[in-house]
mmCIF file of C-alpha atoms and ligand atoms in Angstrom:
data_model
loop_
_atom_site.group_PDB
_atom_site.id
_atom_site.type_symbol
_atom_site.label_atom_id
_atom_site.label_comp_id
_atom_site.label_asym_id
_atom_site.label_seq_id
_atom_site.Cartn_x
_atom_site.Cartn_y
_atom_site.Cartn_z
ATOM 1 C CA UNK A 17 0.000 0.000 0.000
ATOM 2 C CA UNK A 18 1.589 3.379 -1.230
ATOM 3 C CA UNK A 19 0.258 6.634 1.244
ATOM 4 C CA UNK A 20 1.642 9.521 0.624
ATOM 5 C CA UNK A 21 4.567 8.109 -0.612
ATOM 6 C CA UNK A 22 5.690 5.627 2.346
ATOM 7 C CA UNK A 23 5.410 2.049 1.653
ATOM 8 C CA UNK A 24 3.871 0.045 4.584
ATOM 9 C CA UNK A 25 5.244 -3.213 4.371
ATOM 10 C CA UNK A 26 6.774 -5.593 6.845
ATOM 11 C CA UNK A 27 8.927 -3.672 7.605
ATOM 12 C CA UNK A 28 7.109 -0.533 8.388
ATOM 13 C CA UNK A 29 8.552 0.524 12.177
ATOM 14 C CA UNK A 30 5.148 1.885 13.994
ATOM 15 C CA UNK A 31 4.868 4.481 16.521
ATOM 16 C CA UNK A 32 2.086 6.212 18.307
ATOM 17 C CA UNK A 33 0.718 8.589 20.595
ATOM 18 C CA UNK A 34 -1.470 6.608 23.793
ATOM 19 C CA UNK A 35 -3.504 8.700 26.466
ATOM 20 C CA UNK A 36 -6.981 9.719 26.697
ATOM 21 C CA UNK A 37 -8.798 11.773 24.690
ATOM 22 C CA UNK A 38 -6.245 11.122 21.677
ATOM 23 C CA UNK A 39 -8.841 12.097 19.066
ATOM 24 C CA UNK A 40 -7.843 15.653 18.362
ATOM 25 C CA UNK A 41 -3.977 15.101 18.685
ATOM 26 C CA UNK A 42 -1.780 16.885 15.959
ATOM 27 C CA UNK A 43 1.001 14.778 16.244
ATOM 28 C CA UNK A 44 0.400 11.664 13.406
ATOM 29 C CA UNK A 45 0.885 14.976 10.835
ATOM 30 C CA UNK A 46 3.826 15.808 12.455
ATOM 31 C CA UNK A 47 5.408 12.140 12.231
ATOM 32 C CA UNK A 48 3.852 10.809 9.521
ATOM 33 C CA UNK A 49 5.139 14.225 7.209
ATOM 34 C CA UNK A 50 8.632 13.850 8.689
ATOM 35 C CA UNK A 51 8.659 10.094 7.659
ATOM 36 C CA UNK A 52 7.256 10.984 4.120
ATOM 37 C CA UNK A 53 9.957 13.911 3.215
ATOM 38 C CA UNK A 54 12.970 11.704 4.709
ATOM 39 C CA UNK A 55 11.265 8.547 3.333
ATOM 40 C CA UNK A 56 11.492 6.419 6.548
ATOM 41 C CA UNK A 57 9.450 2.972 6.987
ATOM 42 C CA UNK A 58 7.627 4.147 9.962
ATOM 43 C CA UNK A 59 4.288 5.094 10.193
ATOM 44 C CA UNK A 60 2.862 7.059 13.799
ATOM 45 C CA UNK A 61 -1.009 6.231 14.586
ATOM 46 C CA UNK A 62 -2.835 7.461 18.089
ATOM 47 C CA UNK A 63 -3.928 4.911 20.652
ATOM 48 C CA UNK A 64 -6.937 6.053 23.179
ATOM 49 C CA UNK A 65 -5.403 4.587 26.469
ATOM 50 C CA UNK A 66 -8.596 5.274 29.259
ATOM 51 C CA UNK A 67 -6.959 2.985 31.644
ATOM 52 C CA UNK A 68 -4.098 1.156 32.693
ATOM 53 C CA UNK A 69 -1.435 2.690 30.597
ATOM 54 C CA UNK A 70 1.772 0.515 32.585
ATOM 55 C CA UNK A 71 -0.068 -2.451 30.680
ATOM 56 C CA UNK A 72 -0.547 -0.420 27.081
ATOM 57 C CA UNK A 73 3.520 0.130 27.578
ATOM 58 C CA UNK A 74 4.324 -3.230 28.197
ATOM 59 C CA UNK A 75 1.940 -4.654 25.432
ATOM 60 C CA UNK A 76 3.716 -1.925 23.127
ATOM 61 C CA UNK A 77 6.648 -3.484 23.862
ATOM 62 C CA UNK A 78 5.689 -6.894 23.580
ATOM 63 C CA UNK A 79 3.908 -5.719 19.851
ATOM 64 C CA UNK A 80 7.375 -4.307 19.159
ATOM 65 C CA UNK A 81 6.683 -0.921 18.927
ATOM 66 C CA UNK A 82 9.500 1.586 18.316
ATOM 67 C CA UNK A 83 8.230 4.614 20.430
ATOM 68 C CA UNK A 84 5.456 6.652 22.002
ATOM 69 C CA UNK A 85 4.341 9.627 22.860
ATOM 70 C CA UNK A 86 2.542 9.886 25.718
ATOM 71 C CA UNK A 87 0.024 12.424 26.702
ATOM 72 C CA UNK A 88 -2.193 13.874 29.145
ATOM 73 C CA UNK A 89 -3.082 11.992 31.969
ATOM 74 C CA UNK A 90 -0.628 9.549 31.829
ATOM 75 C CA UNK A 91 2.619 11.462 31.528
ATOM 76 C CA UNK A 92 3.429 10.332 34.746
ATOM 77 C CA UNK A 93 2.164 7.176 35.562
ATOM 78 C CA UNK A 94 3.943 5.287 33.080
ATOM 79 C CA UNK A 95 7.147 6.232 34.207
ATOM 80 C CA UNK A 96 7.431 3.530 36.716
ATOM 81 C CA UNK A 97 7.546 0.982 34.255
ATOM 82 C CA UNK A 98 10.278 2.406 31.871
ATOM 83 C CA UNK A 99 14.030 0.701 32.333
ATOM 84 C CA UNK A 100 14.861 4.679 32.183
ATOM 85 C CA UNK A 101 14.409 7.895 32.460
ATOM 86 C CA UNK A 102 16.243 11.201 31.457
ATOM 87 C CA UNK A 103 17.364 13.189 34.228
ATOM 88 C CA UNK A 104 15.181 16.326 32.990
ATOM 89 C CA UNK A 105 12.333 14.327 32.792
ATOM 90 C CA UNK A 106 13.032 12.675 35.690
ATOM 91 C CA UNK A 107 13.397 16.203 37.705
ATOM 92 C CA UNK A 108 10.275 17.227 35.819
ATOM 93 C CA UNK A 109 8.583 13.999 37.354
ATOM 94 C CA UNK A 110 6.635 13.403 33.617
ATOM 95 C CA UNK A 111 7.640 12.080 30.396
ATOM 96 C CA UNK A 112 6.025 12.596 26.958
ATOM 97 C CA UNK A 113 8.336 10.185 24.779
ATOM 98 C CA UNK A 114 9.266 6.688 24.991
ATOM 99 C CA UNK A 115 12.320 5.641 22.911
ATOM 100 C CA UNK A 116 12.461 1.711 22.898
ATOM 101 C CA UNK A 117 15.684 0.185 24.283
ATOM 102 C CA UNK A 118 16.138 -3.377 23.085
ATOM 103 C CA UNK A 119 19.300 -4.473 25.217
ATOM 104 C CA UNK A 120 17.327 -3.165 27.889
ATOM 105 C CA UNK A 121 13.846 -4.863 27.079
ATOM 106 C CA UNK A 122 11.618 -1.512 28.175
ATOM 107 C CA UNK A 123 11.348 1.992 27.051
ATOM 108 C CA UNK A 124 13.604 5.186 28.189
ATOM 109 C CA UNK A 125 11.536 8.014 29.203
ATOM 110 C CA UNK A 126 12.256 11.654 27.693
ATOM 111 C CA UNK A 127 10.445 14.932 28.063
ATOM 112 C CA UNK A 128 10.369 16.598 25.116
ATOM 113 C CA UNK A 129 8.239 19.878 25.633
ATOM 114 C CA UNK A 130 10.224 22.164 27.334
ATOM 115 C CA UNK A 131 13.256 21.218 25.080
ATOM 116 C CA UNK A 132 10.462 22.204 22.602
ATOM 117 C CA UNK A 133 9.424 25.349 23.619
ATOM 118 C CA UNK A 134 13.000 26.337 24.351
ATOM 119 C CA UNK A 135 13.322 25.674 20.869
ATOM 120 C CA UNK A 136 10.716 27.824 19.781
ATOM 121 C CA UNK A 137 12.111 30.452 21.981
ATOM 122 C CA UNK A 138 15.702 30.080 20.335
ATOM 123 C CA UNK A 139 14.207 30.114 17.015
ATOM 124 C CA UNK A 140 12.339 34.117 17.843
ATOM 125 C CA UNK A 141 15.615 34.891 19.335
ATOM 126 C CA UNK A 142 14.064 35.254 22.816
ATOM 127 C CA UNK A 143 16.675 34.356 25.466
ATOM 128 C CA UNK A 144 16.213 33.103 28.785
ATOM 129 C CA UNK A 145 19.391 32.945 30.785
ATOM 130 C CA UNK A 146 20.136 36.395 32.855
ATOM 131 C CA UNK A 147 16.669 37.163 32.217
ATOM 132 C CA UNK A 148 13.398 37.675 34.315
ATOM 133 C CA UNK A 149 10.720 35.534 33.247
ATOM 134 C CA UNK A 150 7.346 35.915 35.086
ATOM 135 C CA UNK A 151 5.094 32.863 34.490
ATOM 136 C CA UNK A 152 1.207 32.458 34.849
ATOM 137 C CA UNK A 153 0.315 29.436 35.869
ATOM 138 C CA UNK A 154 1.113 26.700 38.705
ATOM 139 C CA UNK A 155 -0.201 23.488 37.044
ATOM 140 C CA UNK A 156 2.067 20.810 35.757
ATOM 141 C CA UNK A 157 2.650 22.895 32.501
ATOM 142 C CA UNK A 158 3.750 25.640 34.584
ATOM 143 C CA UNK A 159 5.919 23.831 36.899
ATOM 144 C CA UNK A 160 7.781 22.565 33.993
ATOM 145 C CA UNK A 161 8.299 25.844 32.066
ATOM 146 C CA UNK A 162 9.780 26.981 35.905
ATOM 147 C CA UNK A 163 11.800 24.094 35.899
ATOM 148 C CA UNK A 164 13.389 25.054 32.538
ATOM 149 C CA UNK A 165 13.631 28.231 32.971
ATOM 150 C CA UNK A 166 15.755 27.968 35.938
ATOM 151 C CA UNK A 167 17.585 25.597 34.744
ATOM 152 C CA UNK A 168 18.788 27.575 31.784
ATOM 153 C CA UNK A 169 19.872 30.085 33.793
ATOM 154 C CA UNK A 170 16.678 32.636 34.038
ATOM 155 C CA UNK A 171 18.448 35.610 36.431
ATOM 156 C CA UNK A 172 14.903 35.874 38.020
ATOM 157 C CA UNK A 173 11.412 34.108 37.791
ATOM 158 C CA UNK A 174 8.091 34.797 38.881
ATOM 159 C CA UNK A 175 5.610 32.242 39.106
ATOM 160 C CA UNK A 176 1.464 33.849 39.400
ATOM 161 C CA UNK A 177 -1.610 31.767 39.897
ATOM 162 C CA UNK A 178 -4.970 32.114 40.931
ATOM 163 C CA UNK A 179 -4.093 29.741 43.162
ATOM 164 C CA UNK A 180 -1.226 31.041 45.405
ATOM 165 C CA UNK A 181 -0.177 28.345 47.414
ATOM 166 C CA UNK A 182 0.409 26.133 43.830
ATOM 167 C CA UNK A 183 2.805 28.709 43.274
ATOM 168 C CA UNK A 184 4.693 28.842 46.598
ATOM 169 C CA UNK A 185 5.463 24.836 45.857
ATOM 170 C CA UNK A 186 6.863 25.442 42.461
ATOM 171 C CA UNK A 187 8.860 27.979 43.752
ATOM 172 C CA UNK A 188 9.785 26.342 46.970
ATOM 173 C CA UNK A 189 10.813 23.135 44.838
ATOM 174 C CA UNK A 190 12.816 24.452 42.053
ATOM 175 C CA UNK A 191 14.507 27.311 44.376
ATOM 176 C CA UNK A 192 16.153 23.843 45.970
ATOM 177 C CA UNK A 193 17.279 22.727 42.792
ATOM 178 C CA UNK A 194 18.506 25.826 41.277
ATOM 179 C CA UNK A 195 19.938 27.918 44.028
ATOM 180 C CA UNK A 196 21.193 30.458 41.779
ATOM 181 C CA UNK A 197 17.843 31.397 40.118
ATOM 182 C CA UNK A 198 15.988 34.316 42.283
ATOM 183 C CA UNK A 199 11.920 32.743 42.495
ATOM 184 C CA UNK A 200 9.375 34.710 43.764
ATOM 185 C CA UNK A 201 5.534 33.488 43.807
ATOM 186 C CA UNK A 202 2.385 35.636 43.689
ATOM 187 C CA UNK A 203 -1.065 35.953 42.700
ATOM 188 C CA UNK A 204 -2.475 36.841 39.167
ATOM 189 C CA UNK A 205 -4.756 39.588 41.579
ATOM 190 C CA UNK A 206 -2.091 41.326 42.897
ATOM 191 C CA UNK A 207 0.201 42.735 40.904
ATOM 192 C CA UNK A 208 2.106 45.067 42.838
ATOM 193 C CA UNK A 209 5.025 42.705 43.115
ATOM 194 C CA UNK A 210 6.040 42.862 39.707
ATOM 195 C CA UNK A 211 9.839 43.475 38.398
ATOM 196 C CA UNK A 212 11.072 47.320 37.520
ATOM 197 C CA UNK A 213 12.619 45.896 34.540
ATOM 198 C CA UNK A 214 10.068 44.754 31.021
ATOM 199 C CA UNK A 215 10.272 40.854 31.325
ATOM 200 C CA UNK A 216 9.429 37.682 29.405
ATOM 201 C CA UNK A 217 5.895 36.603 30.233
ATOM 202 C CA UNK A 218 4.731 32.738 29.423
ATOM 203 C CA UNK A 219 0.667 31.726 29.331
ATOM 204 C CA UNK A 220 1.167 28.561 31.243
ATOM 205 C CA UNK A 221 -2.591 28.057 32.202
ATOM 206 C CA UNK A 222 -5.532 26.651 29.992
ATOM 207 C CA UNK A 223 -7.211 30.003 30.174
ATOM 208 C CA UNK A 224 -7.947 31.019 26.256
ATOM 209 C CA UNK A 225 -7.958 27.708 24.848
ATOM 210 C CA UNK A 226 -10.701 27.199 22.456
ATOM 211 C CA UNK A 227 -13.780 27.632 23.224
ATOM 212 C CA UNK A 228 -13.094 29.972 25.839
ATOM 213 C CA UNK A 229 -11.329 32.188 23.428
ATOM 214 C CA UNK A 230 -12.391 35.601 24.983
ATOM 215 C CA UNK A 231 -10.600 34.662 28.535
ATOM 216 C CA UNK A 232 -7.079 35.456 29.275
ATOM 217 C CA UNK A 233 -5.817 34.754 32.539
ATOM 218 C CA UNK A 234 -5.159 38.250 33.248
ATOM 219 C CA UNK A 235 -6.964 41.420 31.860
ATOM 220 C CA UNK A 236 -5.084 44.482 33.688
ATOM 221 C CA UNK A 237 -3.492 46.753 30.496
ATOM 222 C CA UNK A 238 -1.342 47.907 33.095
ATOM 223 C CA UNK A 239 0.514 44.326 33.302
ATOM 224 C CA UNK A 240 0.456 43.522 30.056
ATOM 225 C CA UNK A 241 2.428 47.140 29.260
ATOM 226 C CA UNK A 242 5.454 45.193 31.230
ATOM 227 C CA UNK A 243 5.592 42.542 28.721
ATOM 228 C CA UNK A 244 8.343 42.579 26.157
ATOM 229 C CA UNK A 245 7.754 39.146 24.859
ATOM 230 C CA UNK A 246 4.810 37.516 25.187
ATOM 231 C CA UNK A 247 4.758 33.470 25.154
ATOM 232 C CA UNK A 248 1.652 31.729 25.000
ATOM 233 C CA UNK A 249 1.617 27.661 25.136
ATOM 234 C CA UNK A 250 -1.911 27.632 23.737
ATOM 235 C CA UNK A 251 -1.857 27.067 19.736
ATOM 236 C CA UNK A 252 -5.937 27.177 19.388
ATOM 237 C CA UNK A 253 -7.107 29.456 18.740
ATOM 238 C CA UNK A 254 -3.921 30.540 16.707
ATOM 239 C CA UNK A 255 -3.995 34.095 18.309
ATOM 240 C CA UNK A 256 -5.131 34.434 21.642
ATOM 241 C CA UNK A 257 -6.488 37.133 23.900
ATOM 242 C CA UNK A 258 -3.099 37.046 25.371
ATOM 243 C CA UNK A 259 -1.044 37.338 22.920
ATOM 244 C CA UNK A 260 -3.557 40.184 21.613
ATOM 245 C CA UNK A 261 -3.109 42.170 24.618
ATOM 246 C CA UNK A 262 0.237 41.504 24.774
ATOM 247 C CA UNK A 263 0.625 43.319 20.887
ATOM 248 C CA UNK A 264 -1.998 46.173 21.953
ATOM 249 C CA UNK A 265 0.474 46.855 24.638
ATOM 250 C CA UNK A 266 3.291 47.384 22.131
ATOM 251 C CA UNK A 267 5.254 43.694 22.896
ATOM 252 C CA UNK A 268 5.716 40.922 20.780
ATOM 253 C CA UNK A 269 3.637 37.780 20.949
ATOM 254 C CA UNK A 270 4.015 33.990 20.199
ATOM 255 C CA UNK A 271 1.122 31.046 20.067
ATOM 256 C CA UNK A 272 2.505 27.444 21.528
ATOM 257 C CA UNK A 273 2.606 25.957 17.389
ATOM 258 C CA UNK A 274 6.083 25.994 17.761
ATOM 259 C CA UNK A 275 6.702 24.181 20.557
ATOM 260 C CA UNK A 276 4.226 21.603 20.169
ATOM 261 C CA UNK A 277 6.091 21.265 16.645
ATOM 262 C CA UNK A 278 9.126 21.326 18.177
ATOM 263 C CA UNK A 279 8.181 18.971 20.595
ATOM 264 C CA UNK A 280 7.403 16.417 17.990
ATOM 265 C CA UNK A 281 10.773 17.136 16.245
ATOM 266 C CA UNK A 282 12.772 16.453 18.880
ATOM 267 C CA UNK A 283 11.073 12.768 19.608
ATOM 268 C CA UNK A 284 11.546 12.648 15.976
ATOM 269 C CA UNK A 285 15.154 12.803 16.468
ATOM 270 C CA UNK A 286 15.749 10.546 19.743
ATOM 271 C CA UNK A 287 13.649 7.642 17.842
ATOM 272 C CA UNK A 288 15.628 8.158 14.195
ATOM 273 C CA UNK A 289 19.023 9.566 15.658
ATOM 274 C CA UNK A 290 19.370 12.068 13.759
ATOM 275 C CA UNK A 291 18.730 15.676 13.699
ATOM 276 C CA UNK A 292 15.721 17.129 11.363
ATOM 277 C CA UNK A 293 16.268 20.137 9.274
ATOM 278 C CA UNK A 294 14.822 23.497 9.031
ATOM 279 C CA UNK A 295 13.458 22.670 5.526
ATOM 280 C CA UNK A 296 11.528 19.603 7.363
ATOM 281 C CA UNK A 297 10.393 21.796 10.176
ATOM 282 C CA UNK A 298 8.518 24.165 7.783
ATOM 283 C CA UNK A 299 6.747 21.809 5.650
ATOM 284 C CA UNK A 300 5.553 20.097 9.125
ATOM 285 C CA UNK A 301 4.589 23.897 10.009
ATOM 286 C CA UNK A 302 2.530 24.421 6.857
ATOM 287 C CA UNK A 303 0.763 21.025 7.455
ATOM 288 C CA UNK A 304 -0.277 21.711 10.518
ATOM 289 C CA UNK A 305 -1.719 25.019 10.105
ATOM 290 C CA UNK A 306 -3.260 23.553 7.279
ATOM 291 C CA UNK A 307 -4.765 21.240 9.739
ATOM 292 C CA UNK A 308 -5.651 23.931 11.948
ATOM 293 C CA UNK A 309 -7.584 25.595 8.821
ATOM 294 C CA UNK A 310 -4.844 28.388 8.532
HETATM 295 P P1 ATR B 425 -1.667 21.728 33.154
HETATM 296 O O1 ATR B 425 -1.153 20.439 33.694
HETATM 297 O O2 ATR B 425 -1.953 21.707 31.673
HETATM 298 O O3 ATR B 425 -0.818 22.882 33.533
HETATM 299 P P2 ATR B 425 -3.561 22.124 35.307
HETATM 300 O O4 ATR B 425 -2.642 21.408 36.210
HETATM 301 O O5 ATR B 425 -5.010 21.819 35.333
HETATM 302 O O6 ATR B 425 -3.132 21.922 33.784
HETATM 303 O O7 ATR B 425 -3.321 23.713 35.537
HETATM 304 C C1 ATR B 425 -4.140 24.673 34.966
HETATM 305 C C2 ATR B 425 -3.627 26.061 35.342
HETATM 306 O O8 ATR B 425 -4.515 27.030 34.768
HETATM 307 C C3 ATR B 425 -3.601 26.339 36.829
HETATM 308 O O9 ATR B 425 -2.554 27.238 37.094
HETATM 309 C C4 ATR B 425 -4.964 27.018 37.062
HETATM 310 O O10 ATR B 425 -5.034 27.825 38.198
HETATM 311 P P3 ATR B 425 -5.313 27.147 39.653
HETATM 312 O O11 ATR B 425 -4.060 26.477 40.061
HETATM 313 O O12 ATR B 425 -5.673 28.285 40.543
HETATM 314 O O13 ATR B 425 -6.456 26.187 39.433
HETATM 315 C C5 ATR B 425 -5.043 27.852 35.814
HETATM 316 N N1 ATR B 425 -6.396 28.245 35.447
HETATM 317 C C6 ATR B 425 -7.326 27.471 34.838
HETATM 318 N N2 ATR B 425 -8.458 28.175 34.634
HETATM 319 C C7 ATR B 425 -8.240 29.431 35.141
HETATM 320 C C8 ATR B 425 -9.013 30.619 35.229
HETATM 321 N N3 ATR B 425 -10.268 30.682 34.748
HETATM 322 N N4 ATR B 425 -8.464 31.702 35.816
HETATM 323 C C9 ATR B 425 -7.205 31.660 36.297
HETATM 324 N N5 ATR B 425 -6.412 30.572 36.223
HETATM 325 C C10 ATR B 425 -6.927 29.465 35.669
#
């Protein structure tokens, strides 16, 4: 069978994406264009996992399976079963791709978004280390975008939730593994904390996403008039009320595309060892927002 110009034969090295709901996932275009431009005999499909995803890994591996990603909610409960796991995953405490280790008989466990999204930042030229980052947000996307941030050498980050006490844990946490980073934590209703300096602000919470496209987490002009860079990790909609009142405010502003792309590239790259191309990256771009109706 000839699709889109990969043979599936038996051969074919299959991946996939498990976790529950899998149904609106981007990342089959992502793999599935990468494999058709290099011309790889792998083909990536999605797997709903509802339940029980230490026994979808282990039949995976049993089924010979090359790699997963793994999404939302099992990030983290699979990680128990892998024969590894990356130290920045590990730190992060959740994994989103499985590279299969044969001599090993399991999977090794890699997190792949925040290399993503520091990709994305890289790739506008936004920097991170010496620099303040405030963050809004304390869920598990949050924590990790603190976690990287620190650990590339942010001077200075602020972490603001609706929930304060989430915050004081992120900071707490990371403060003990990166010493050197300054971490303050705050609310998103009191902003009279905030740095003298214009910073780097990242839209870690699920306030915007589509359908609740008129929300952003915080509506104050006067915050948003601090902002030199705006990062938002939502991708739909494409521009956000964030990332709006982030440009009304004279900044610049980013959707999360990128790093979900980038994301995908780099699992691309730990399961094929090799490193994808900028050419590669932008046809995967223009499929997706294709796929996004863009
Ligand atoms: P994820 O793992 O994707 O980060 P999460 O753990 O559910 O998801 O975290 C969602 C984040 O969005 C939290 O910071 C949440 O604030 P709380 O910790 O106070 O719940 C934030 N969030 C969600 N809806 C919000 C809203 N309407 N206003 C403000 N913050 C909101």
């Amino acid at each position: 069978m000839n699709i889109d110009g990969l043979n599936i034969d038996g051969h074919t090295r299959i991946f996939g994406l498990i976790g529950n709901p899998v149904g609106h996932t981007m990342s089959p275009v992502i793999h599935n264009t990468l494999a058709s431009y290099y011309g790889h005999n792998l083909i990536y499909g999605a797997f709903p996992v509802a339940d029980d995803p230490v026994k979808a890994v282990e039949g995976a591996y049993a089924l010979g399976i090359c790699g997963l990603n793994v999404t939302v909610p099992h990030k983290s409960a699979v990680i128990p079963t892998l024969v590894e796991t990356d130290d920045f995953a590990f730190k992060i405490g959740a994994v989103n791709t499985l590279v299969r280790v044969d001599e090993k008989k399991g999977y090794k466990g890699y997190n792949t978004d925040m290399p993503g999204l520091y990709r994305a930042l890289q790739q506008e030229n936004i920097g991170i280390a010496g620099e303040t980052v405030v963050i809004l947000g304390a869920g598990g996307a949050a924590r990790a975008v603190a976690m990287m941030t620190a650990s590339k050498g942010a001077a200075r980050v602020l972490v603001l939730n609706r929930t304060v006490s989430k915050a004081e844990a992120i900071v707490r946490e990371i403060t003990a593994l990166y010493p050197d980073c300054r971490m303050y934590a705050g609310s998103i209703y009191d902003l009279s904390n905030l740095p003298d300096e214009k910073f780097l602000c990242i839209q870690a919470t699920s306030t915007g996403m589509s359908p609740h496209v008129e929300q952003a987490v915080i509506e104050n002009s006067a915050f948003y008039e601090r902002i030199h860079t705006g990062f938002d990790l939502v991708y739909n909609p494409y521009d956000t009320k964030f990332m709006r009142l982030v440009r009304q405010a004279g900044g610049r502003a980013y959707n999360g595309l990128n790093m979900l792309l980038y994301q995908g590239v780099i699992a691309y790259e730990l399961w094929n060892n090799m490193k994808v191309d900028e050419d590669a990256v932008s046809l995967v771009r223009r499929r997706l927002k294709e796929e996004m109706g863009l």
